[in-house]
Tab-separated table of C-alpha atoms in Angstrom:
chain	number	residue	atom	x	y	z
A	1	MET	CA	-13.733	29.707	4.993
A	2	SER	CA	-15.448	27.212	7.392
A	3	ALA	CA	-13.571	24.812	9.679
A	4	THR	CA	-14.979	21.940	7.514
A	5	ASP	CA	-13.722	23.525	4.384
A	6	LEU	CA	-10.267	23.849	5.900
A	7	LEU	CA	-10.111	20.250	7.075
A	8	HIS	CA	-11.137	18.913	3.628
A	9	LYS	CA	-8.487	20.822	1.748
A	10	SER	CA	-5.319	19.067	0.788
A	11	ALA	CA	-2.086	20.365	2.142
A	12	ALA	CA	-1.206	21.877	-1.197
A	13	GLU	CA	-4.586	23.615	-1.370
A	14	LEU	CA	-4.371	24.840	2.212
A	15	GLY	CA	-0.843	26.154	1.585
A	16	GLU	CA	-2.174	28.165	-1.488
A	17	ALA	CA	-5.140	29.449	0.504
A	18	VAL	CA	-2.819	30.662	3.282
A	19	ARG	CA	-0.422	32.447	0.741
A	20	SER	CA	-3.303	34.052	-1.243
A	21	GLY	CA	-5.173	35.422	1.763
A	22	ALA	CA	-8.213	33.159	1.408
A	23	THR	CA	-7.626	32.022	4.984
A	24	THR	CA	-4.827	32.423	7.575
A	25	ALA	CA	-2.421	30.079	9.142
A	26	VAL	CA	-4.107	30.744	12.561
A	27	GLU	CA	-7.498	29.735	11.087
A	28	ALA	CA	-6.017	26.551	9.639
A	29	ALA	CA	-4.219	25.633	12.838
A	30	THR	CA	-7.384	26.373	14.995
A	31	ALA	CA	-9.581	24.140	12.763
A	32	TYR	CA	-7.224	21.108	13.212
A	33	LEU	CA	-6.726	21.885	16.869
A	34	ASP	CA	-10.526	21.916	17.385
A	35	ARG	CA	-10.826	18.698	15.457
A	36	ILE	CA	-8.167	17.054	17.606
A	37	ALA	CA	-9.998	18.164	20.745
A	38	ASP	CA	-13.226	16.590	19.381
A	39	VAL	CA	-11.820	13.049	18.341
A	40	GLU	CA	-8.501	12.559	20.102
A	41	GLY	CA	-10.114	10.846	23.026
A	42	ASP	CA	-11.216	8.019	20.657
A	43	VAL	CA	-8.241	7.872	18.413
A	44	HIS	CA	-5.236	8.621	20.653
A	45	ALA	CA	-3.014	9.719	17.828
A	46	TYR	CA	-0.993	12.192	19.719
A	47	LEU	CA	1.398	11.878	22.652
A	48	HIS	CA	2.021	15.559	23.104
A	49	LEU	CA	0.090	18.748	22.008
A	50	ASP	CA	0.902	22.374	22.547
A	51	ARG	CA	-2.104	24.491	21.310
A	52	GLU	CA	-0.719	27.942	22.213
A	53	ALA	CA	2.850	27.122	20.745
A	54	ALA	CA	1.228	25.975	17.591
A	55	LEU	CA	-0.909	29.057	17.265
A	56	ASP	CA	2.077	31.239	17.983
A	57	ARG	CA	3.835	29.588	14.939
A	58	ALA	CA	0.828	30.157	12.853
A	59	ARG	CA	0.687	33.864	13.807
A	60	ASP	CA	4.366	34.207	12.786
A	61	VAL	CA	3.534	32.795	9.362
A	62	ASP	CA	0.580	35.229	8.970
A	63	GLU	CA	2.856	38.096	10.022
A	64	ARG	CA	5.447	37.292	7.417
A	65	ILE	CA	2.908	37.073	4.701
A	66	ALA	CA	1.303	40.448	5.762
A	67	ALA	CA	4.818	41.950	5.520
A	68	GLY	CA	4.993	40.925	1.845
A	69	GLU	CA	7.093	37.715	2.228
A	70	ASP	CA	6.491	34.575	0.253
A	71	PRO	CA	7.335	31.845	2.857
A	72	GLY	CA	6.871	29.086	0.538
A	73	PRO	CA	4.134	26.563	-0.638
A	74	LEU	CA	3.654	24.797	2.796
A	75	ALA	CA	3.965	27.717	5.048
A	76	GLY	CA	1.079	27.750	7.498
A	77	VAL	CA	0.184	24.211	6.783
A	78	PRO	CA	-0.255	22.144	9.992
A	79	VAL	CA	1.712	18.955	10.332
A	80	ALA	CA	1.840	16.050	12.711
A	81	HIS	CA	5.274	14.961	13.813
A	82	LYS	CA	6.165	11.341	14.834
A	83	ASP	CA	7.591	11.314	18.328
A	84	VAL	CA	10.828	9.683	17.205
A	85	PHE	CA	12.396	13.046	15.949
A	86	THR	CA	13.868	15.396	18.541
A	87	THR	CA	12.201	18.704	19.181
A	88	VAL	CA	13.659	21.316	21.434
A	89	ASP	CA	10.234	22.768	22.339
A	90	MET	CA	8.343	19.419	23.022
A	91	PRO	CA	9.249	16.210	24.746
A	92	THR	CA	10.598	13.416	22.712
A	93	THR	CA	9.893	9.985	24.039
A	94	ALA	CA	9.795	7.312	21.168
A	95	ALA	CA	6.724	6.129	23.106
A	96	SER	CA	8.908	4.586	25.759
A	97	ARG	CA	8.943	5.015	29.486
A	98	ILE	CA	12.676	5.155	29.514
A	99	LEU	CA	12.448	8.597	27.832
A	100	GLU	CA	9.198	9.756	29.288
A	101	ASP	CA	9.254	13.644	29.592
A	102	TRP	CA	12.667	13.950	28.014
A	103	HIS	CA	13.315	17.230	26.388
A	104	PRO	CA	16.112	17.090	23.702
A	105	PRO	CA	18.731	19.916	23.501
A	106	TYR	CA	18.498	20.050	19.633
A	107	ASP	CA	16.030	19.720	16.764
A	108	ALA	CA	16.324	16.841	14.330
A	109	THR	CA	17.235	17.847	10.767
A	110	VAL	CA	13.741	16.869	9.721
A	111	THR	CA	12.121	18.972	12.402
A	112	ALA	CA	14.277	21.953	11.497
A	113	ARG	CA	13.389	21.752	7.833
A	114	LEU	CA	9.689	21.561	8.734
A	115	ARG	CA	10.187	24.877	10.619
A	116	GLU	CA	12.167	26.332	7.792
A	117	ALA	CA	9.273	25.596	5.463
A	118	GLY	CA	6.956	27.497	7.853
A	119	MET	CA	4.901	24.422	8.617
A	120	VAL	CA	3.038	24.488	11.996
A	121	ILE	CA	3.778	21.462	14.054
A	122	LEU	CA	0.641	20.546	15.980
A	123	GLY	CA	2.193	17.937	18.102
A	124	LYS	CA	4.016	14.627	18.497
A	125	THR	CA	2.421	11.366	17.414
A	126	ASN	CA	2.130	8.075	19.169
A	127	MET	CA	4.082	5.083	17.749
A	128	ASP	CA	5.297	1.528	18.569
A	129	GLU	CA	8.016	1.899	21.337
A	130	PHE	CA	11.372	2.786	19.613
A	131	ALA	CA	9.588	2.094	16.304
A	132	MET	CA	9.366	-1.644	16.967
A	133	GLY	CA	5.990	-2.917	15.753
A	134	SER	CA	3.351	-3.025	13.210
A	135	SER	CA	0.362	-1.995	15.165
A	136	THR	CA	1.065	1.011	17.633
A	137	GLU	CA	0.056	-1.436	20.339
A	138	ASN	CA	3.556	-1.400	21.727
A	139	SER	CA	3.569	2.136	22.785
A	140	ALA	CA	4.093	2.573	26.558
A	141	PHE	CA	1.353	5.180	26.520
A	142	GLY	CA	-1.506	3.135	25.113
A	143	ALA	CA	-2.588	1.990	21.661
A	144	THR	CA	-3.679	4.240	18.765
A	145	ARG	CA	-6.947	3.312	17.072
A	146	ASN	CA	-7.768	3.115	13.315
A	147	PRO	CA	-10.203	5.948	12.520
A	148	TRP	CA	-12.025	3.482	10.017
A	149	ASP	CA	-12.787	1.027	12.706
A	150	LEU	CA	-11.911	2.032	16.389
A	151	ASP	CA	-11.495	-1.617	17.248
A	152	ARG	CA	-8.767	-2.148	14.662
A	153	ILE	CA	-5.048	-1.107	14.566
A	154	PRO	CA	-3.811	1.892	12.480
A	155	GLY	CA	-0.609	0.007	11.526
A	156	GLY	CA	2.795	0.723	12.840
A	157	SER	CA	5.243	1.826	13.888
A	158	SER	CA	4.016	5.305	12.501
A	159	GLY	CA	0.422	4.370	13.546
A	160	GLY	CA	-0.164	7.799	15.419
A	161	SER	CA	0.773	9.736	12.302
A	162	SER	CA	-1.351	7.598	9.930
A	163	ALA	CA	-4.319	7.897	12.397
A	164	ALA	CA	-3.896	11.608	12.683
A	165	VAL	CA	-3.979	12.103	9.026
A	166	ALA	CA	-6.945	9.774	8.377
A	167	ALA	CA	-9.018	11.191	11.223
A	168	TYR	CA	-8.450	14.688	9.798
A	169	GLU	CA	-6.443	15.675	12.963
A	170	ALA	CA	-3.533	16.684	10.524
A	171	PRO	CA	-3.284	17.215	6.712
A	172	PHE	CA	-0.176	15.332	6.613
A	173	ALA	CA	2.533	13.860	8.953
A	174	THR	CA	6.159	12.589	9.248
A	175	GLY	CA	6.916	8.926	9.867
A	176	THR	CA	9.865	6.658	9.749
A	177	ASP	CA	10.139	3.402	7.710
A	178	THR	CA	12.559	0.700	9.058
A	179	GLY	CA	10.657	-2.382	7.622
A	180	GLY	CA	7.488	-0.750	6.311
A	181	SER	CA	6.480	1.475	9.205
A	182	ILE	CA	5.201	4.225	6.808
A	183	ARG	CA	3.720	2.301	4.043
A	184	GLN	CA	1.937	-0.376	6.062
A	185	PRO	CA	0.155	2.187	8.403
A	186	ALA	CA	-0.726	4.272	5.134
A	187	ALA	CA	-2.145	1.239	3.638
A	188	VAL	CA	-4.398	0.211	6.504
A	189	CYS	CA	-5.657	3.786	6.994
A	190	GLY	CA	-6.348	4.569	3.244
A	191	LEU	CA	-3.583	7.050	2.865
A	192	VAL	CA	-0.418	7.606	0.748
A	193	GLY	CA	2.924	6.643	2.479
A	194	ALA	CA	6.458	6.942	1.022
A	195	LYS	CA	9.762	5.526	1.996
A	196	PRO	CA	12.432	7.614	0.330
A	197	THR	CA	15.687	6.135	-0.864
A	198	TYR	CA	17.890	5.281	2.072
A	199	GLY	CA	20.110	8.391	2.785
A	200	GLY	CA	17.628	10.638	0.838
A	201	SER	CA	16.305	12.076	4.187
A	202	SER	CA	18.398	12.708	7.097
A	203	ARG	CA	18.642	10.544	10.245
A	204	HIS	CA	20.234	13.228	12.392
A	205	GLY	CA	18.135	13.677	15.420
A	206	LEU	CA	15.958	10.454	14.728
A	207	ILE	CA	16.135	8.154	17.668
A	208	ALA	CA	17.798	5.185	16.130
A	209	PHE	CA	16.216	1.753	15.974
A	210	ALA	CA	18.231	0.168	13.051
A	211	SER	CA	20.710	2.562	11.587
A	212	SER	CA	21.167	0.825	8.263
A	213	LEU	CA	17.390	0.709	7.672
A	214	ASP	CA	15.689	3.698	9.357
A	215	THR	CA	14.293	6.248	6.777
A	216	PRO	CA	12.100	9.305	7.449
A	217	GLY	CA	9.182	9.902	5.053
A	218	PRO	CA	5.773	11.372	4.536
A	219	ILE	CA	2.271	10.225	5.160
A	220	ALA	CA	-0.648	12.186	3.388
A	221	ARG	CA	-4.058	12.022	2.016
A	222	THR	CA	-2.755	12.783	-1.507
A	223	VAL	CA	0.210	11.760	-3.647
A	224	LEU	CA	0.998	15.391	-4.275
A	225	ASP	CA	0.869	16.254	-0.541
A	226	ALA	CA	3.257	13.339	0.139
A	227	ALA	CA	5.582	14.620	-2.621
A	228	LEU	CA	5.505	18.341	-1.163
A	229	LEU	CA	6.361	16.985	2.295
A	230	HIS	CA	9.090	14.589	1.076
A	231	GLU	CA	10.775	17.456	-0.936
A	232	ALA	CA	10.554	19.860	2.015
A	233	PHE	CA	12.525	17.845	4.465
A	234	SER	CA	14.736	15.650	2.261
A	235	GLY	CA	18.214	16.363	0.810
A	236	HIS	CA	21.748	16.117	1.872
A	237	ASP	CA	22.667	16.705	5.476
A	238	PRO	CA	26.305	17.012	6.673
A	239	HIS	CA	25.231	16.032	10.181
A	240	ASP	CA	24.313	12.586	8.954
A	241	SER	CA	27.206	10.336	7.581
A	242	THR	CA	24.771	8.127	5.564
A	243	SER	CA	23.086	11.032	3.889
A	244	VAL	CA	23.240	10.959	0.001
A	245	ASP	CA	24.885	13.967	-1.459
A	246	ALA	CA	22.660	14.148	-4.514
A	247	PRO	CA	19.662	16.414	-5.473
A	248	VAL	CA	16.239	15.327	-4.193
A	249	PRO	CA	14.489	13.478	-6.965
A	250	PRO	CA	11.832	15.562	-8.880
A	251	VAL	CA	8.879	14.017	-6.751
A	252	VAL	CA	6.598	17.032	-6.915
A	253	GLU	CA	6.925	17.230	-10.710
A	254	ALA	CA	6.235	13.378	-10.924
A	255	ALA	CA	3.339	13.646	-8.784
A	256	ARG	CA	1.837	16.374	-11.010
A	257	ARG	CA	2.553	14.308	-14.085
A	258	ALA	CA	0.560	11.355	-13.062
A	259	ASP	CA	1.237	9.399	-16.292
A	260	VAL	CA	2.335	5.668	-16.716
A	261	ASP	CA	1.994	5.452	-20.567
A	262	GLY	CA	4.956	3.272	-21.862
A	263	LEU	CA	6.233	2.533	-18.301
A	264	ARG	CA	7.301	-0.987	-17.607
A	265	VAL	CA	5.810	-2.337	-14.511
A	266	GLY	CA	6.793	-5.606	-12.919
A	267	VAL	CA	4.473	-7.799	-10.779
A	268	VAL	CA	6.634	-9.579	-8.056
A	269	ARG	CA	5.579	-13.158	-8.086
A	270	GLU	CA	6.840	-13.809	-4.585
A	271	LEU	CA	4.740	-11.042	-3.100
A	272	GLY	CA	1.325	-12.402	-3.392
A	273	GLY	CA	-0.850	-15.619	-3.456
A	274	GLU	CA	-1.333	-18.009	-0.595
A	275	GLY	CA	-1.618	-16.319	2.831
A	276	TYR	CA	-2.856	-13.047	1.350
A	277	GLN	CA	-6.382	-11.840	2.147
A	278	ALA	CA	-8.773	-12.505	-0.796
A	279	GLY	CA	-9.931	-8.748	-0.842
A	280	VAL	CA	-6.321	-7.596	-0.857
A	281	ARG	CA	-5.510	-9.906	-3.772
A	282	GLN	CA	-8.594	-8.792	-5.654
A	283	ARG	CA	-7.901	-5.034	-5.375
A	284	PHE	CA	-4.188	-5.555	-6.231
A	285	GLN	CA	-5.177	-7.423	-9.423
A	286	GLU	CA	-7.656	-4.674	-10.415
A	287	SER	CA	-4.674	-2.096	-9.925
A	288	VAL	CA	-2.471	-4.069	-12.203
A	289	GLU	CA	-5.197	-4.238	-14.774
A	290	LEU	CA	-5.856	-0.516	-14.333
A	291	LEU	CA	-2.042	0.274	-15.006
A	292	GLU	CA	-2.431	-1.790	-18.205
A	293	SER	CA	-5.450	0.181	-19.241
A	294	LEU	CA	-3.460	3.429	-18.626
A	295	GLY	CA	-0.743	2.369	-21.139
A	296	ALA	CA	1.842	0.679	-18.846
A	297	LYS	CA	3.456	-2.582	-19.971
A	298	VAL	CA	2.928	-5.142	-17.132
A	299	VAL	CA	5.181	-8.318	-16.974
A	300	ASP	CA	5.766	-10.961	-14.349
A	301	VAL	CA	8.968	-10.691	-12.405
A	302	SER	CA	10.662	-13.282	-10.000
A	303	CYS	CA	12.773	-12.165	-7.046
A	304	PRO	CA	13.510	-15.571	-5.279
A	305	SER	CA	15.539	-14.078	-2.504
A	306	PHE	CA	12.439	-12.055	-1.339
A	307	ASP	CA	11.265	-15.346	0.410
A	308	ALA	CA	14.103	-14.970	2.792
A	309	ALA	CA	13.788	-11.180	3.430
A	310	LEU	CA	11.526	-11.489	6.580
A	311	SER	CA	14.007	-13.857	8.281
A	312	ALA	CA	17.043	-11.712	7.344
A	313	TYR	CA	15.329	-8.437	8.543
A	314	TYR	CA	14.523	-10.025	11.962
A	315	LEU	CA	18.260	-10.800	12.510
A	316	ILE	CA	19.621	-7.577	11.084
A	317	ALA	CA	17.167	-5.110	12.719
A	318	PRO	CA	17.349	-6.684	16.224
A	319	SER	CA	21.105	-6.724	16.080
A	320	GLU	CA	21.349	-3.030	15.238
A	321	CYS	CA	18.805	-2.227	17.867
A	322	SER	CA	20.515	-4.091	20.716
A	323	SER	CA	23.626	-1.992	19.789
A	324	ASN	CA	21.718	1.365	19.475
A	325	LEU	CA	19.698	0.956	22.596
A	326	ALA	CA	22.808	0.217	24.747
A	327	ARG	CA	22.971	4.181	25.244
A	328	PHE	CA	19.850	3.989	27.497
A	329	ASP	CA	21.955	3.068	30.597
A	330	ALA	CA	20.389	5.395	33.248
A	331	MET	CA	23.603	7.283	33.456
A	332	ARG	CA	23.340	9.985	30.901
A	333	TYR	CA	19.607	10.844	30.375
A	334	GLY	CA	16.146	9.371	30.749
A	335	LEU	CA	14.624	7.186	33.362
A	336	ARG	CA	16.720	6.317	36.391
A	337	VAL	CA	15.511	3.584	38.796
A	338	GLY	CA	16.934	2.297	42.083
A	339	ASP	CA	19.582	4.947	42.448
A	340	ASP	CA	19.437	5.193	46.182
A	341	GLY	CA	23.096	5.393	47.057
A	342	ASN	CA	23.281	1.691	47.917
A	343	ARG	CA	23.237	0.030	44.566
A	344	SER	CA	26.040	-0.237	41.892
A	345	ALA	CA	25.851	1.441	38.481
A	346	GLU	CA	25.191	-2.147	37.033
A	347	GLU	CA	22.272	-2.667	39.360
A	348	VAL	CA	20.778	0.817	38.548
A	349	MET	CA	21.216	0.126	34.913
A	350	SER	CA	19.417	-3.267	35.064
A	351	LEU	CA	16.566	-1.950	37.122
A	352	THR	CA	16.088	0.938	34.835
A	353	ARG	CA	16.123	-0.985	31.594
A	354	ALA	CA	13.786	-3.604	33.115
A	355	GLU	CA	11.275	-0.892	34.127
A	356	GLY	CA	11.829	1.403	31.110
A	357	PHE	CA	11.591	-0.932	28.145
A	358	GLY	CA	8.497	-2.618	27.065
A	359	PRO	CA	8.189	-6.493	26.161
A	360	GLU	CA	8.755	-6.047	22.379
A	361	VAL	CA	11.776	-4.010	22.869
A	362	LYS	CA	13.270	-6.326	25.328
A	363	ARG	CA	12.566	-9.240	22.877
A	364	ARG	CA	14.349	-7.558	20.136
A	365	ILE	CA	17.353	-6.607	22.255
A	366	MET	CA	17.711	-10.320	23.460
A	367	LEU	CA	17.373	-11.438	19.830
A	368	GLY	CA	20.029	-9.000	18.660
A	369	THR	CA	22.406	-9.629	21.333
A	370	TYR	CA	22.270	-13.453	20.745
A	371	ALA	CA	22.717	-13.054	17.013
A	372	LEU	CA	25.859	-10.828	17.612
A	373	SER	CA	27.327	-12.940	20.295
A	374	SER	CA	30.713	-14.762	19.835
A	375	GLY	CA	30.409	-18.058	18.035
A	376	TYR	CA	26.875	-17.017	16.528
A	377	TYR	CA	27.814	-13.898	14.569
A	378	ASP	CA	28.669	-15.606	11.153
A	379	ALA	CA	25.788	-18.021	11.451
A	380	TYR	CA	23.098	-15.402	12.125
A	381	TYR	CA	23.980	-11.831	11.504
A	382	GLY	CA	26.597	-12.668	8.914
A	383	SER	CA	24.236	-14.994	6.940
A	384	ALA	CA	21.511	-12.357	7.055
A	385	GLN	CA	23.737	-9.762	5.492
A	386	GLN	CA	24.645	-12.228	2.800
A	387	VAL	CA	20.665	-12.617	2.208
A	388	ARG	CA	20.509	-8.892	2.034
A	389	THR	CA	23.079	-8.815	-0.803
A	390	LEU	CA	21.005	-11.390	-2.634
A	391	ILE	CA	17.834	-9.255	-2.275
A	392	LYS	CA	19.788	-6.154	-3.595
A	393	ARG	CA	20.937	-8.242	-6.654
A	394	ASP	CA	17.258	-9.444	-7.301
A	395	PHE	CA	16.125	-5.779	-7.369
A	396	ASP	CA	18.947	-4.767	-9.663
A	397	ALA	CA	18.203	-7.656	-12.068
A	398	ALA	CA	14.488	-6.694	-12.042
A	399	PHE	CA	15.163	-3.049	-12.752
A	400	ASP	CA	17.279	-3.922	-15.675
A	401	ASN	CA	14.055	-4.926	-17.304
A	402	VAL	CA	11.242	-2.855	-15.725
A	403	ASP	CA	10.959	0.676	-14.390
A	404	VAL	CA	8.948	-0.055	-11.246
A	405	LEU	CA	7.816	-3.154	-9.422
A	406	VAL	CA	4.352	-3.506	-7.743
A	407	SER	CA	2.813	-5.648	-4.998
A	408	PRO	CA	0.189	-5.378	-2.245
A	409	THR	CA	1.529	-3.162	0.526
A	410	ALA	CA	0.369	-5.566	3.299
A	411	PRO	CA	-0.978	-9.148	3.128
A	412	THR	CA	-4.213	-8.097	5.056
A	413	THR	CA	-6.299	-5.129	5.901
A	414	ALA	CA	-6.203	-3.781	9.532
A	415	PHE	CA	-6.605	-6.503	12.000
A	416	PRO	CA	-8.378	-6.125	15.345
A	417	ILE	CA	-6.536	-4.608	18.301
A	418	GLY	CA	-5.179	-7.451	20.493
A	419	GLU	CA	-5.531	-10.143	17.838
A	420	ARG	CA	-1.780	-10.690	17.381
A	421	ALA	CA	-0.584	-9.238	20.614
A	422	ASP	CA	0.550	-12.579	21.969
A	423	ASP	CA	1.886	-14.005	18.613
A	424	PRO	CA	5.034	-12.086	17.360
A	425	MET	CA	5.335	-14.188	14.241
A	426	ALA	CA	1.916	-13.189	13.069
A	427	MET	CA	2.571	-9.543	13.872
A	428	TYR	CA	5.945	-9.742	11.922
A	429	LEU	CA	4.201	-11.098	8.731
A	430	ALA	CA	2.456	-7.584	8.456
A	431	ASP	CA	5.728	-6.362	6.877
A	432	LEU	CA	6.094	-9.162	4.610
A	433	CYS	CA	5.834	-7.042	1.423
A	434	THR	CA	7.670	-3.967	2.567
A	435	ILE	CA	10.897	-5.458	4.168
A	436	PRO	CA	12.708	-6.087	0.896
A	437	THR	CA	12.755	-2.519	-0.098
A	438	ASN	CA	14.223	-1.424	3.355
A	439	LEU	CA	16.987	-4.093	3.097
A	440	ALA	CA	18.047	-2.990	-0.424
A	441	GLY	CA	17.820	0.861	0.304
A	442	ASN	CA	15.309	1.426	-2.568
A	443	ALA	CA	12.432	3.816	-2.877
A	444	ALA	CA	8.883	2.757	-2.375
A	445	LEU	CA	5.365	4.300	-2.007
A	446	SER	CA	2.025	3.030	-0.909
A	447	VAL	CA	-1.128	4.343	-2.477
A	448	PRO	CA	-4.806	3.444	-1.668
A	449	CYS	CA	-6.342	1.071	-4.273
A	450	GLY	CA	-9.857	0.417	-2.882
A	451	LEU	CA	-11.651	-1.293	0.005
A	452	ALA	CA	-11.621	-5.066	0.646
A	453	PRO	CA	-15.040	-6.446	-0.192
A	454	GLU	CA	-15.209	-8.740	2.924
A	455	ASP	CA	-14.577	-5.987	5.628
A	456	GLY	CA	-14.904	-2.559	3.830
A	457	LEU	CA	-11.314	-1.552	5.002
A	458	PRO	CA	-8.641	0.063	2.875
A	459	VAL	CA	-6.065	-1.790	0.719
A	460	GLY	CA	-2.625	-0.341	-0.400
A	461	LEU	CA	-0.742	-0.810	-3.710
A	462	GLN	CA	3.078	-0.850	-3.159
A	463	ILE	CA	5.143	0.703	-5.987
A	464	MET	CA	8.924	0.072	-5.709
A	465	ALA	CA	11.771	1.794	-7.688
A	466	PRO	CA	15.489	1.913	-7.766
A	467	ALA	CA	17.573	4.041	-5.438
A	468	LEU	CA	17.191	7.778	-6.190
A	469	ALA	CA	14.429	7.157	-8.571
A	470	ASP	CA	11.668	8.029	-6.062
A	471	ASP	CA	10.016	10.175	-8.703
A	472	ARG	CA	8.925	7.019	-10.569
A	473	THR	CA	6.825	5.799	-7.328
A	474	TYR	CA	4.975	9.246	-7.153
A	475	ARG	CA	4.442	9.279	-11.023
A	476	VAL	CA	2.583	5.865	-10.807
A	477	GLY	CA	0.979	6.474	-7.559
A	478	ALA	CA	-0.452	9.716	-8.790
A	479	ALA	CA	-1.718	7.992	-11.964
A	480	VAL	CA	-3.467	5.217	-9.983
A	481	GLU	CA	-4.913	7.850	-7.492
A	482	ALA	CA	-6.332	9.924	-10.394
A	483	ALA	CA	-7.808	7.070	-12.388
A	484	LEU	CA	-9.503	5.469	-9.261
A	485	GLY	CA	-10.713	8.839	-8.064
A	486	GLU	CA	-12.330	9.418	-11.452
A	487	ARG	CA	-13.977	5.978	-11.284
A	488	ARG	CA	-15.308	6.479	-7.770
A	489	GLY	CA	-16.145	10.194	-8.274
A	490	GLY	CA	-13.886	11.193	-5.412
A	491	PRO	CA	-11.246	10.274	-2.973
A	492	LEU	CA	-11.237	6.976	-1.044
A	493	LEU	CA	-10.959	8.657	2.303
A	494	SER	CA	-13.800	10.895	3.394
A	495	GLN	CA	-15.001	11.912	6.842
A	496	ASP	CA	-18.204	10.137	6.342
A	497	ALA	CA	-16.514	6.758	5.964
A	498	LEU	CA	-14.858	7.078	9.320
A	499	ALA	CA	-15.862	5.957	12.757
A	500	VAL	CA	-15.012	9.361	14.269
């Protein structure tokens, strides 16, 4: 099997080929590592690679198969891993100078489950520093570029993961979604990205940004691949106090079902219209019409509190971040600046945080500290939590009448690198459609729904479902994927369409 054949197989197909002996895990890993060597200089999707360690893991899978073991459907499949999950054998930096070259003493639960499934971790992917951003321009180690157009952003904060998958540098990848950081990068790179129900995937070993929002999830080229990865690393974890003690929803079964006949689909009135790119609106409307043609019953739904979601999020998330990032104090681990024996601990801490944190992280720490300060807590953080409750109630009321909700994933396609770097409010608007789901803790998935006519760049359709009904998002996403693929005569993403 040629390297090109291996790169163009889905993760599901690649896993089957490894198990059947049609190829080996070493051949699969080599094909991807060689592809990384060819294009990584242009894309900059990875922060850390270890070719020999990856090949060693692949050899171990091949030896187990040769010994007669069945190591599972994803054994031997390469995977890119976001650099926010701890890994004992690789540095974990969260793309921040303050953790540069930090080697954790333990694996995150998601990392451990990837290893248990026999997947071959190729390396750690770039991201916005501490997952704060929508473009991966906030990485302390340089921006990642969108493989569709190297002058544009790959989304964020999981932009390294989305770029790696889109550039055929990995068949799928892990990400985290705090306000849309899986779904928005997936949308602008023409991929599938899922935010599981909050608590459905473990946060143990995930470097925290906003603890009540952070959710690990998959990024992949197909809905089935996303479902397989989702199932592999999800489930109850006693190490995470917010982990849901419930079975993983049947996402793989739903992805294979790919049927929406009789399903009630709600179009969210507040997530569309003015301010949305014309091509995004066009492809979204076509997707709604497609769902109707496949047998879904489509209705208009109003969720009035969604208009306040962005404001509430940018009080809640910075508040939690200001608390979580207090641990980076130069005393216990990570960077230490100015410790010459003449300065106090407070001075060393101040110098270290000034040098170690980037501008966006500092901005959010200051916002959060102010919102939590005495005299302002009720006016800001307390009010934002009340809005969060209203958003949850709007979702609950909507799901009394429909099975899923749909909207565009992002208001625009990928914007040029640097265009919004000096305009935080414009950058924050990239997550306008995705934030409500994070605040409510529900499940959501983005699936490609075409290219915007004006720039030829990917557009994403967002599908939202109640908590622990993740399978509904995969069922609808797979149906859209199959129907659009049949119309196009193939997948949206192909190597010929890329700039690399």
